Amino acid sequence: MKPKKGFWKLAGLFSALSVFFLSGCSELAVLNPQGPVAKEQADLIVWSLWMMAIVVVVVFAIFAYVLIKYRERPDNMDYEPPEQEGNLKMEIIWTAFPIIILILLAIPTVKSIYALEEPPKNEQTKIEEPLTIHVTSANWKWIFSYPEENIETVNYVNIPEDRPVRFELTSQGSMNSFWVPELGGQKYSMNNMAMDLYLQADNPGSYIGRSANFSGEHFTDMEFEVLAQTHEEYEEWVDEVKATAKPLTEEKYDEIIEPGVVGRMTFNGTHLEWVNHAKDAYIPGKVDERGMNMGHGNHNHGSDDSKKESHDEHEGHDEHAGH
């Protein structure tokens, strides 16, 4: 007796949906890697999808086989299955199969995790020293500080192509998550902590970054552009900023980090001159309560006694309150 048409309609629908969803994956930013970090992670995602596909195909194949072979038919209405006390071969298979799948997933995952904690290997330009950019999240904007160039940008960041970039992530307030899908996976930014994320763009282009963590009313507005430029274009941009941008003042910085949505901004100087949120407590407009020497920072973050000693050491420096 032939199986019912309903089963084959269901199987056909499942196949069509599979083709539809898999074809849509080509539009996903995470599967459009534009750098070695994103490529490593995309390969891991594809490998995981293949492992899951094997599991799905095997399960559905067994399900269809059992459904068809052991369906109720007129010729087996009185069938009584024999008593079973176990099947050693089957038990070995269904125990070993998941273990093999887990091993095949775990080995490349662990290797990638450790590999991506180091700067990407650059075989083209042979530049081994990464460019360091400090990233500070605030409600609801991203602040990028270039200590080497002594410039700062808000809601956009320019980087040279084919050079590893070390993003040092921290937060001025609530925890957030820094994510540029086409260049690499996300990593959290937290106040009084520094998290390193290495990324690299293989080609010039514009890549959209965003917040991947809920941090309040306007977290969806926390988008920024990563513009990868040739080395010549990047140097020209740095020179232009130094020649035309206004200097960053503490008052302006306090204004920027107030909760709210702002546009793009560019400044000479960085807020690292007076505060590093990865190390220093910061209360806008209250210099004396920061427990730090303006322009030098204070790394005494241990016990309350050490903070008190630091405060006493700088007591009487009223000239800093005007900054």
Coordinates of C-alpha atoms in Angstrom, one line a residue:
M1 CA 0.0 0.0 0.0
K2 CA 1.4 3.4 -1.0
P3 CA 1.9 6.0 1.8
K4 CA -0.6 8.8 2.0
K5 CA -0.2 11.9 -0.1
G6 CA -0.3 14.1 3.0
F7 CA 3.1 12.7 4.1
W8 CA 4.7 13.6 0.8
K9 CA 3.1 17.1 0.8
L10 CA 4.6 17.6 4.2
A11 CA 8.0 16.4 3.1
G12 CA 7.9 18.7 0.1
L13 CA 7.0 21.7 2.2
F14 CA 9.8 21.0 4.5
S15 CA 12.3 20.8 1.6
A16 CA 11.0 24.0 0.1
L17 CA 11.3 25.8 3.4
S18 CA 14.9 24.5 3.9
V19 CA 15.9 25.8 0.5
F20 CA 14.3 29.2 1.3
F21 CA 16.0 29.7 4.7
L22 CA 19.4 28.5 3.5
S23 CA 19.3 30.8 0.5
G24 CA 18.5 33.7 2.8
C25 CA 21.7 33.0 4.8
S26 CA 23.8 34.4 1.9
E27 CA 22.5 37.9 2.9
L28 CA 23.6 37.6 6.5
A29 CA 26.4 39.9 7.5
V30 CA 28.0 37.2 9.6
L31 CA 28.3 35.0 6.5
N32 CA 29.9 37.8 4.5
P33 CA 33.3 38.0 6.2
Q34 CA 35.6 40.9 5.2
G35 CA 38.5 40.1 7.4
P36 CA 40.5 37.2 8.9
V37 CA 38.6 37.2 12.2
A38 CA 35.2 37.2 10.6
K39 CA 36.4 34.5 8.1
E40 CA 37.5 32.2 11.0
Q41 CA 34.1 32.7 12.7
A42 CA 32.1 32.3 9.5
D43 CA 33.9 29.0 8.8
L44 CA 33.0 27.8 12.3
I45 CA 29.4 28.8 11.8
V46 CA 29.2 26.9 8.5
W47 CA 30.9 23.9 10.0
S48 CA 28.4 23.9 12.9
L49 CA 25.5 24.2 10.4
W50 CA 26.8 21.2 8.6
M51 CA 26.9 19.2 11.8
M52 CA 23.4 20.2 12.7
A53 CA 22.2 19.4 9.2
I54 CA 23.6 15.9 9.6
V55 CA 21.7 15.4 12.8
V56 CA 18.5 16.8 11.3
V57 CA 18.8 14.6 8.2
V58 CA 19.5 11.5 10.2
V59 CA 16.6 12.1 12.6
F60 CA 14.1 12.9 9.9
A61 CA 15.3 9.9 7.8
I62 CA 14.8 7.5 10.8
F63 CA 11.4 9.2 11.5
A64 CA 10.2 8.8 7.9
Y65 CA 11.4 5.2 7.8
V66 CA 9.6 4.2 11.0
L67 CA 6.5 6.2 10.0
I68 CA 6.2 4.4 6.7
K69 CA 7.4 0.9 7.6
Y70 CA 5.4 0.5 10.8
R71 CA 2.3 2.4 9.9
E72 CA -1.0 0.7 10.5
R73 CA -2.2 -1.3 7.5
P74 CA -5.0 -3.8 6.9
D75 CA -2.5 -6.7 6.7
N76 CA -1.0 -6.0 10.2
M77 CA -4.0 -5.0 12.2
D78 CA -3.5 -8.0 14.5
Y79 CA 0.4 -7.7 14.7
E80 CA 1.9 -8.1 18.1
P81 CA 5.6 -7.1 18.3
P82 CA 7.9 -9.5 20.0
E83 CA 9.2 -8.6 23.5
Q84 CA 12.5 -6.8 23.3
E85 CA 15.1 -6.6 26.1
G86 CA 17.6 -4.3 24.4
N87 CA 19.8 -4.0 21.3
L88 CA 23.5 -3.6 22.1
K89 CA 24.4 -2.4 18.6
M90 CA 21.7 0.3 18.6
E91 CA 22.6 1.5 22.1
I92 CA 26.3 1.9 21.1
I93 CA 25.3 3.8 17.9
W94 CA 23.0 6.3 19.6
T95 CA 25.5 6.9 22.4
A96 CA 28.6 7.2 20.1
F97 CA 26.9 9.4 17.5
P98 CA 26.3 12.4 19.8
I99 CA 29.8 12.1 21.3
I100 CA 31.4 12.2 17.8
I101 CA 29.3 15.3 16.9
L102 CA 30.3 17.1 20.1
I103 CA 34.0 16.3 19.5
L104 CA 33.8 17.6 15.9
L105 CA 32.2 20.8 17.2
A106 CA 34.4 21.3 20.3
I107 CA 37.8 20.9 18.7
P108 CA 37.5 23.7 16.1
T109 CA 35.6 25.9 18.5
V110 CA 38.3 25.8 21.2
K111 CA 41.0 26.3 18.6
S112 CA 39.2 29.4 17.2
I113 CA 38.6 30.9 20.7
Y114 CA 42.3 30.8 21.5
A115 CA 43.5 31.9 18.1
L116 CA 41.2 35.0 18.0
E117 CA 42.7 36.2 21.3
E118 CA 45.8 37.1 19.4
P119 CA 46.2 39.7 16.6
P120 CA 45.5 38.3 13.1
K121 CA 48.5 37.2 11.1
N122 CA 49.1 39.7 8.3
E123 CA 50.8 38.0 5.4
Q124 CA 50.3 40.9 2.9
T125 CA 51.8 43.9 4.6
K126 CA 53.8 42.2 7.2
I127 CA 52.6 44.7 9.8
E128 CA 52.6 42.9 13.1
E129 CA 52.0 45.8 15.5
P130 CA 48.2 46.4 15.8
L131 CA 46.7 49.8 15.9
T132 CA 45.2 50.4 19.3
I133 CA 41.8 52.2 19.6
H134 CA 40.0 52.7 22.9
V135 CA 36.2 52.2 22.6
T136 CA 33.9 53.6 25.3
S137 CA 30.2 52.9 25.2
A138 CA 27.8 55.5 26.8
N139 CA 24.1 56.0 26.7
W140 CA 23.6 55.9 23.7
K141 CA 26.7 56.5 21.7
W142 CA 30.1 55.0 20.9
I143 CA 33.3 57.0 21.6
F144 CA 36.6 56.0 19.8
S145 CA 39.9 57.3 21.2
Y146 CA 43.2 57.0 19.2
P147 CA 46.0 57.4 21.7
E148 CA 48.7 57.1 19.0
E149 CA 47.2 59.9 16.8
N150 CA 45.7 61.8 19.8
I151 CA 42.3 62.2 18.2
E152 CA 38.8 61.1 19.2
T153 CA 35.6 60.4 17.2
V154 CA 32.0 59.7 18.1
N155 CA 29.8 57.2 16.4
Y156 CA 32.3 56.4 13.6
V157 CA 35.8 54.9 13.4
N158 CA 38.3 54.9 10.6
I159 CA 40.9 52.1 10.3
P160 CA 43.6 51.2 7.8
E161 CA 43.0 48.1 5.7
D162 CA 45.2 45.0 6.2
R163 CA 46.3 46.1 9.6
P164 CA 45.2 44.4 12.8
V165 CA 43.3 46.7 15.1
R166 CA 43.2 46.2 18.9
F167 CA 39.9 47.6 20.2
E168 CA 40.2 48.1 24.0
L169 CA 36.5 48.1 25.1
T170 CA 35.1 49.7 28.2
S171 CA 32.0 51.6 29.3
Q172 CA 31.2 54.9 30.9
G173 CA 28.0 53.5 32.4
S174 CA 25.9 50.4 31.8
M175 CA 27.3 47.3 30.1
N176 CA 27.1 47.1 26.4
S177 CA 28.2 45.0 23.5
F178 CA 30.4 46.0 20.6
W179 CA 29.7 44.2 17.3
V180 CA 30.8 44.6 13.7
P181 CA 29.3 41.5 12.0
E182 CA 31.3 41.6 8.8
L183 CA 34.6 42.0 10.7
G184 CA 34.1 39.7 13.7
G185 CA 32.0 38.7 16.7
Q186 CA 30.8 40.8 19.5
K187 CA 32.4 41.5 22.9
Y188 CA 31.1 43.2 26.0
S189 CA 32.1 46.7 27.3
M190 CA 32.0 47.1 31.0
N191 CA 32.8 50.0 33.4
N192 CA 36.1 49.8 35.2
M193 CA 37.1 46.9 33.0
A194 CA 39.0 46.5 29.7
M195 CA 38.2 43.9 27.1
D196 CA 40.4 43.4 24.1
L197 CA 38.9 42.6 20.7
Y198 CA 41.1 42.1 17.6
L199 CA 39.6 42.9 14.2
Q200 CA 41.0 43.5 10.7
A201 CA 39.5 44.6 7.4
D202 CA 41.0 43.0 4.3
N203 CA 39.5 45.5 1.9
P204 CA 38.5 49.2 1.9
G205 CA 34.9 49.7 2.6
S206 CA 32.1 50.8 5.0
Y207 CA 31.0 48.3 7.6
I208 CA 28.1 48.9 10.1
G209 CA 28.7 48.2 13.8
R210 CA 26.0 48.2 16.4
S211 CA 25.1 47.5 20.0
A212 CA 24.3 43.8 20.6
N213 CA 23.1 44.3 24.2
F214 CA 20.1 45.9 25.6
S215 CA 21.2 49.0 27.5
G216 CA 18.1 51.2 27.7
E217 CA 15.6 53.2 25.7
H218 CA 17.8 54.1 22.7
F219 CA 20.1 51.2 22.5
T220 CA 18.9 50.5 18.9
D221 CA 20.3 53.9 17.9
M222 CA 23.8 52.8 18.9
E223 CA 25.0 52.2 15.4
F224 CA 28.4 53.3 14.1
E225 CA 30.4 53.1 10.9
V226 CA 33.7 51.4 10.5
L227 CA 35.4 52.9 7.5
A228 CA 38.3 50.8 6.3
Q229 CA 40.7 52.9 4.2
T230 CA 43.9 52.4 2.3
H231 CA 47.0 53.4 4.4
E232 CA 47.4 56.6 2.3
E233 CA 43.8 57.6 2.8
Y234 CA 44.0 56.8 6.5
E235 CA 47.1 59.0 7.0
E236 CA 45.4 61.8 5.0
W237 CA 42.4 61.6 7.3
V238 CA 44.5 61.8 10.4
D239 CA 46.3 64.8 9.1
E240 CA 43.1 66.5 8.2
V241 CA 41.6 65.9 11.6
K242 CA 44.7 67.3 13.3
A243 CA 44.5 70.4 11.1
T244 CA 40.8 71.1 11.3
A245 CA 39.1 69.5 14.3
K246 CA 38.4 71.3 17.5
P247 CA 40.2 70.3 20.7
L248 CA 38.2 68.0 23.1
T249 CA 37.6 69.7 26.4
E250 CA 36.4 68.2 29.6
E251 CA 33.2 70.2 29.5
K252 CA 32.5 69.0 26.0
Y253 CA 33.1 65.4 27.0
D254 CA 30.8 65.7 29.9
E255 CA 28.2 67.0 27.5
I256 CA 28.7 64.1 25.1
I257 CA 28.3 61.3 27.7
E258 CA 25.1 62.7 29.0
P259 CA 22.3 60.1 28.2
G260 CA 21.0 60.8 24.8
V261 CA 21.5 60.3 21.0
V262 CA 24.1 62.3 19.2
G263 CA 25.5 62.5 15.7
R264 CA 29.1 62.1 14.5
M265 CA 31.8 64.2 16.1
T266 CA 35.6 64.5 15.6
F267 CA 38.1 66.1 18.0
N268 CA 41.8 66.7 18.6
G269 CA 42.9 65.1 21.9
T270 CA 41.2 62.3 23.8
H271 CA 39.4 62.0 27.1
L272 CA 42.1 59.6 28.1
E273 CA 44.1 62.7 29.1
W274 CA 42.0 62.9 32.2
V275 CA 40.1 59.7 32.6
N276 CA 40.2 56.1 31.4
H277 CA 36.9 54.4 32.2
A278 CA 38.6 51.0 32.2
K279 CA 40.6 52.1 35.3
D280 CA 39.2 55.2 36.8
A281 CA 35.9 56.1 38.4
Y282 CA 34.4 59.2 36.7
I283 CA 31.7 61.6 38.0
P284 CA 31.1 64.3 35.4
G285 CA 31.7 67.8 36.9
K286 CA 33.1 66.5 40.2
V287 CA 36.8 66.5 39.7
D288 CA 37.8 66.3 43.4
E289 CA 35.6 63.2 43.9
R290 CA 37.4 61.1 41.2
G291 CA 40.4 60.3 43.3
M292 CA 42.7 61.0 40.4
N293 CA 45.3 63.5 39.2
M294 CA 44.0 65.3 36.2
G295 CA 46.0 64.5 33.1
H296 CA 47.9 61.7 34.7
G297 CA 45.3 59.3 36.0
N298 CA 45.4 57.3 39.2
H299 CA 45.7 53.5 39.2
N300 CA 45.1 53.0 42.9
H301 CA 42.0 50.9 42.6
G302 CA 42.5 48.4 45.4
S303 CA 41.2 49.0 48.9
D304 CA 39.3 52.0 50.2
D305 CA 42.5 53.0 52.1
S306 CA 44.5 53.3 48.9
K307 CA 41.8 55.5 47.4
K308 CA 41.7 57.7 50.5
E309 CA 45.5 58.0 50.4
S310 CA 45.3 59.0 46.7
H311 CA 42.6 61.6 47.5
D312 CA 44.7 63.0 50.4
E313 CA 47.8 63.1 48.2
H314 CA 46.0 65.4 45.7
E315 CA 44.1 67.4 48.3
G316 CA 44.6 71.1 47.9
H317 CA 45.1 70.9 44.1
D318 CA 42.1 73.2 43.5
E319 CA 43.5 74.5 40.3
H320 CA 42.3 71.3 38.6
A321 CA 38.6 71.9 39.5
G322 CA 38.4 74.5 36.8
H323 CA 39.1 72.0 34.0

